[in-house]
Coordinates of C-alpha atoms in Angstrom, one line a residue:
Chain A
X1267 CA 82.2 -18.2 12.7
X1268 CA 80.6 -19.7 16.0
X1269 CA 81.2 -23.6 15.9
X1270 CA 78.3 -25.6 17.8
X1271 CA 78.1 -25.0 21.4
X1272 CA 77.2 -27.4 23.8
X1273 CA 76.5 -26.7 27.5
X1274 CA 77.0 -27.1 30.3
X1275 CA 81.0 -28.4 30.0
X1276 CA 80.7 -30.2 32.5
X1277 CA 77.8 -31.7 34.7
X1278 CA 78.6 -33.7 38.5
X1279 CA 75.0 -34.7 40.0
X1280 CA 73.5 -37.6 42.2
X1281 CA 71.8 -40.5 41.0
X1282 CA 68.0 -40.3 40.2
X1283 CA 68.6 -36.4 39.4
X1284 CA 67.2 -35.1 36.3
X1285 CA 70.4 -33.9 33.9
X1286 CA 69.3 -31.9 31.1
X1287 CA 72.2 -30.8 28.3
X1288 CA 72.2 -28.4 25.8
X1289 CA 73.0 -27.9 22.2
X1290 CA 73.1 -24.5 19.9
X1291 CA 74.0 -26.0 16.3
X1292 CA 76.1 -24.0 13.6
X1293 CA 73.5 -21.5 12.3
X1294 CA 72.2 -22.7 8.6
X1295 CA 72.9 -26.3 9.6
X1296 CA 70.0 -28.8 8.8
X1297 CA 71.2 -32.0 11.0
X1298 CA 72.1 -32.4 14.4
X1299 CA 73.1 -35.1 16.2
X1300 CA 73.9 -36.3 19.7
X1301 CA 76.4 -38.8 20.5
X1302 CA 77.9 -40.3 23.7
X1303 CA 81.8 -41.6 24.6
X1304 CA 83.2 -43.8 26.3
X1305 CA 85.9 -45.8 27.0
X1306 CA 83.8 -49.1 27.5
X1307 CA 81.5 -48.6 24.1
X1308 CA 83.3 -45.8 21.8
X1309 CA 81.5 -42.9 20.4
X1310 CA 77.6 -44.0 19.7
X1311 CA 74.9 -42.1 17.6
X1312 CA 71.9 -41.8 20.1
X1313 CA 69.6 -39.4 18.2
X1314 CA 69.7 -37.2 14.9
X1315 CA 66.8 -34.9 13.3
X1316 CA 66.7 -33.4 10.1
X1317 CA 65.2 -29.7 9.9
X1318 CA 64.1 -30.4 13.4
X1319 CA 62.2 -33.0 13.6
X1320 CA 63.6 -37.3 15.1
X1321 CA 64.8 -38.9 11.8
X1322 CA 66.7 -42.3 13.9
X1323 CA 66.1 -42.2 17.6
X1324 CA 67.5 -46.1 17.7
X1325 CA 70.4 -45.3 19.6
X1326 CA 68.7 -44.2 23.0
X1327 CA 69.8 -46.5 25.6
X1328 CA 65.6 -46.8 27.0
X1329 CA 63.0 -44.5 28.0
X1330 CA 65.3 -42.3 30.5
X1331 CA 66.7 -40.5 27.4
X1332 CA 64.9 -37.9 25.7
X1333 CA 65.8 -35.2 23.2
X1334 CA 63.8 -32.5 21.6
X1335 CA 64.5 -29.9 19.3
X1336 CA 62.4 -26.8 19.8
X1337 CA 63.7 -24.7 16.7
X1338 CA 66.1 -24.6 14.1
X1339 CA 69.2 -23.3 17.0
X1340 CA 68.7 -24.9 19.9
X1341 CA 68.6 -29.0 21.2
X1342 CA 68.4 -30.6 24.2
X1343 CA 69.3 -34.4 25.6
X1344 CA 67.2 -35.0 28.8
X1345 CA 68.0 -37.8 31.1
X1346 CA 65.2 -38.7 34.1
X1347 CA 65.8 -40.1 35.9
X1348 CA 69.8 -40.3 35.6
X1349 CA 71.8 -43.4 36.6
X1350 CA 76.2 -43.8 37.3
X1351 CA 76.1 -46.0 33.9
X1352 CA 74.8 -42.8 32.0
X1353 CA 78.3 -40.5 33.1
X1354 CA 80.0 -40.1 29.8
X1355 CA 81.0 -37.6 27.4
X1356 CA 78.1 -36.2 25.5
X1357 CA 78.8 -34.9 21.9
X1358 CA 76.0 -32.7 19.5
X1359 CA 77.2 -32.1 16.4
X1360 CA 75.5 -30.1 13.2
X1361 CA 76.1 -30.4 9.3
X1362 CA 74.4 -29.1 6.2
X1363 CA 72.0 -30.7 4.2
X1364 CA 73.8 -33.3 1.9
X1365 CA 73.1 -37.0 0.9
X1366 CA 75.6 -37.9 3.5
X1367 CA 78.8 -36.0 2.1
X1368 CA 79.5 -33.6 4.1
X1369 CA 81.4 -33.7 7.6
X1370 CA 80.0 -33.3 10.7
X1371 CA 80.9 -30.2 13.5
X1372 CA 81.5 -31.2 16.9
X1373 CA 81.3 -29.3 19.9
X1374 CA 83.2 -29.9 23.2
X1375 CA 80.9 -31.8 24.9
X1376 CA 79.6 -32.3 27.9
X1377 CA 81.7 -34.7 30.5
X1378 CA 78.8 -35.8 32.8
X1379 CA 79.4 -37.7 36.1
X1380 CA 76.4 -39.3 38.2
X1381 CA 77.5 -40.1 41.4
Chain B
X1226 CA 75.1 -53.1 6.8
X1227 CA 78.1 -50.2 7.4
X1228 CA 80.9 -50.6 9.5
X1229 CA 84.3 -49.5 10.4
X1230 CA 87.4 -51.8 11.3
X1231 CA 90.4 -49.4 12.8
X1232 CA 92.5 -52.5 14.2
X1233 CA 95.2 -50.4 15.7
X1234 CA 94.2 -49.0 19.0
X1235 CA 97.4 -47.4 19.5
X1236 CA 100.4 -46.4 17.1
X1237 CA 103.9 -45.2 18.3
X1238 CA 105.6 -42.7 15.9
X1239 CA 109.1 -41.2 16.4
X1240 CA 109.1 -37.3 15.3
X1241 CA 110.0 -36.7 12.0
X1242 CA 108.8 -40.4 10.6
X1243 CA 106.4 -40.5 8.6
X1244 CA 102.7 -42.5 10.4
X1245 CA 99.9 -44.5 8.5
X1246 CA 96.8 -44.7 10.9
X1247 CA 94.4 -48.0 9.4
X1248 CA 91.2 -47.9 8.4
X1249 CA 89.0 -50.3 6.5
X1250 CA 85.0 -50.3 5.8
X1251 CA 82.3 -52.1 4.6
X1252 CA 79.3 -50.5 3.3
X1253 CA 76.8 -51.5 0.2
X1254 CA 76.8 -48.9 -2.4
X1255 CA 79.6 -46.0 -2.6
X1256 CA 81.4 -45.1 0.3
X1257 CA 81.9 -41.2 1.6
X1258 CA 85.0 -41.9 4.1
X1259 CA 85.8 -39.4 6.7
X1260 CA 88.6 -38.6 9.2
X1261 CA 88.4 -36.8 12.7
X1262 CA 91.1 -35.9 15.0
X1263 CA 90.2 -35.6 18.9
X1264 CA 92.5 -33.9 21.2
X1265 CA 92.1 -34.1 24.9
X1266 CA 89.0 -32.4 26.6
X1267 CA 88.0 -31.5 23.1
X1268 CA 85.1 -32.2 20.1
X1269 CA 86.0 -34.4 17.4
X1270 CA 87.7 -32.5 14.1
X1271 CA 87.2 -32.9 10.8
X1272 CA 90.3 -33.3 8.8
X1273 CA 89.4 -34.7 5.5
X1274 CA 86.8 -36.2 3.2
X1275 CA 86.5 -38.8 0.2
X1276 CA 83.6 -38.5 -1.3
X1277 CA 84.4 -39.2 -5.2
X1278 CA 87.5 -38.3 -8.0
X1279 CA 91.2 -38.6 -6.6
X1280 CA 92.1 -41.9 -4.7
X1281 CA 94.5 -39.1 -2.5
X1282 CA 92.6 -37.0 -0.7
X1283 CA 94.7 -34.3 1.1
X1284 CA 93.5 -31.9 4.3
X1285 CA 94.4 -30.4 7.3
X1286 CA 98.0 -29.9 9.2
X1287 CA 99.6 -32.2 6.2
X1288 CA 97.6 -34.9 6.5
X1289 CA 96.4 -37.0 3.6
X1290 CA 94.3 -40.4 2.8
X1291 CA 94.3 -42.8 0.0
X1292 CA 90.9 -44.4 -0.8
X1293 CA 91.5 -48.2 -2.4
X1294 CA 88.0 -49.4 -3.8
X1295 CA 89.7 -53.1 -3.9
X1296 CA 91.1 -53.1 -0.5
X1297 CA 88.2 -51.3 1.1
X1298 CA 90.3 -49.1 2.8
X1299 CA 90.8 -45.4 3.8
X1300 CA 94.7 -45.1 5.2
X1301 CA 95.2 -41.8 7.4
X1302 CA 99.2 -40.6 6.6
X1303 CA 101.4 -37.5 7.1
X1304 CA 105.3 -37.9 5.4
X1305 CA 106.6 -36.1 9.0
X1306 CA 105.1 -36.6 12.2
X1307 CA 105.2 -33.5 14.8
X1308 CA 104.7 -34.6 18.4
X1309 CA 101.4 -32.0 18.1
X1310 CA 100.0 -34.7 15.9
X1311 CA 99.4 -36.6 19.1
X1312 CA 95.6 -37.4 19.1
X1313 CA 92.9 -40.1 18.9
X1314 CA 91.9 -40.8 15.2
X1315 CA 88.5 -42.0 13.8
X1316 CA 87.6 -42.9 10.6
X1317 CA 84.0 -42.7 9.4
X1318 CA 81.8 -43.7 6.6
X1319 CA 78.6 -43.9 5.6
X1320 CA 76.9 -44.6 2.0
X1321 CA 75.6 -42.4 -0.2
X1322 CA 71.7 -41.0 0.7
X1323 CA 72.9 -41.8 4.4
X1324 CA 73.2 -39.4 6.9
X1325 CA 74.4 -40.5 9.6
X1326 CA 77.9 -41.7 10.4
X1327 CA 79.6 -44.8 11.4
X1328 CA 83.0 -44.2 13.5
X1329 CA 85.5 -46.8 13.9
X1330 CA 86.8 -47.3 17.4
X1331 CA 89.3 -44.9 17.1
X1332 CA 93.5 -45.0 17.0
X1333 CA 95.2 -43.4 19.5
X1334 CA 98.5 -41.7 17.7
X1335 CA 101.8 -40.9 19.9
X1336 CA 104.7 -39.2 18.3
X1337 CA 107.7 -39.6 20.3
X1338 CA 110.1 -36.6 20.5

C-alpha cells in the first residue's frame, strides 16, 4: 500500500523564486494536511482540508503561502514569492475520516533551502 | 485551548534499560493522545493511539503508553531499549470532534550501546 508521497525531496532555489511542492495523499483518505519543521519553531499545522476543500488555513505564515487541492489525490503548497526564512522541512500528511481518532500518515517531506 | 508539554528535549538510555519518554496535555473534553517516531531524513510515524478503554496502550517495535486521566499524562516506554530506538518522539492530542493535531516539541531519544 502506497504511503503519501510528497515531491520534490528536496528543493535549493534563490530568493524571490516561486517554489511550488507537491502532495499525493493515501488513496481513500479524506484529510490532508501540510505542516512545516524546524529547529527554531517545531512542527506547525499551516493548512488542512476535509474532502478537498480549506477547513483551518490559520497557520499560513502571510499571503506568500498558498495551497490548493485540485481533487481528491493530489495537493499543492505554493510559496511566491519565496524568502531564506521559508527553508524548512515541509510535511503533507493524509488520514481517514474520524472525529479526530485516527493517526495521521506522513510523507518524507520536502527539505527546502532559499538561498 | 489544547496543548502538549514534552519537557525533556533529550533522554540518554543505555541499551538494554528500559526509557520513559514524557508527555503531558491539556485539552477540554476527552483527550485522543498520539505518539510519532521520526528518524532522520524521514516522515513522522505513527506508533500508537489512546483513544478510549485500557489506560496501557501497546504498539509498534515494543513500545507502549499509559494514559493517567488525573495526571494528564501520556508516558511513551519500552522495558529494553535497542540502540535502533534512537529517534525524535512527539506526542499529540487533540479532543474529540477535532481534527487536527497538536504535537509537543518533540524528545530526542539516544540509546547508548
Amino acid at each position: 500500500d502506497a504511503g503519501v508521497i510528497q515531491s520534490p525531496r528536496h528543493e535549493v532555489t534563490e530568493m524571490g523564486q516561486e517554489v511550488t511542492l507537491r502532495c499525493k495523499p493515501i488513496s481513500g483518505h479524506d484529510y490532508l494536511f501540510w505542516y512545516r519543521q524546524t529547529m527554531m519553531r517545531g512542527l506547525e499545522l499551516l493548512i488542512y482540508f476535509n474532502n478537498n476543500v480549506p477547513i483551518d488555513d490559520s497557520g499560513m505564515p502571510e499571503d506568500r503561502f498558498s495551497a490548493k487541492m485540485p481533487n481528491a489525490s493530489f495537493s499543492t503548497l505554493k510559496i511566491q514569492p519565496s524568502e531564506p526564512r521559508d527553508s524548512a522541512v515541509y510535511f503533507c500528511a493524509s488520514s481517514t475520516t474520524g472525529a479526530g481518532n485516527q493517526p495521521q500518515h506522513f510523507g518524507d517531506g520536502t527539505r527546502l533551502s532559499i538561498l | 485551548a489544547q496543548s502538549v508539554a514534552q519537557p525533556e528535549d533529550q533522554v540518554n538510555v543505555a541499551e538494554g534499560n528500559p526509557l520513559t519518554v514524557k508527555c503531558t496535555y491539556s485539552v477540554s473534553g476527552n483527550p485522543y493522545l498520539f505518539w510519532y517516531v521520526q528518524y532522520p531524513n524521514r516522515g513522522l510515524q505513527f506508533l500508537l493511539k489512546y483513544i478510549t478503554g485500557d489506560n496501557l496502550v501497546k504498539g509498534s517495535y515494543g513500545f507502549e503508553a499509559e494514559f493517567n486521566k488525573s495526571q494528564t499524562s501520556f508516558h511513551l516506554k519500552k522495558p529494553s531499549a535497542l540502540v535502533s530506538d534512537s529517534a525524535l518522539y512527539f506526542c499529540a492530542v487533540n479532543s474529540g470532534g477535532a481534527n487536527n493535531l497538536f504535537f509537543g516539541t518533540g524528545t530526542r531519544l539516544t540509546v547508548i550501546p
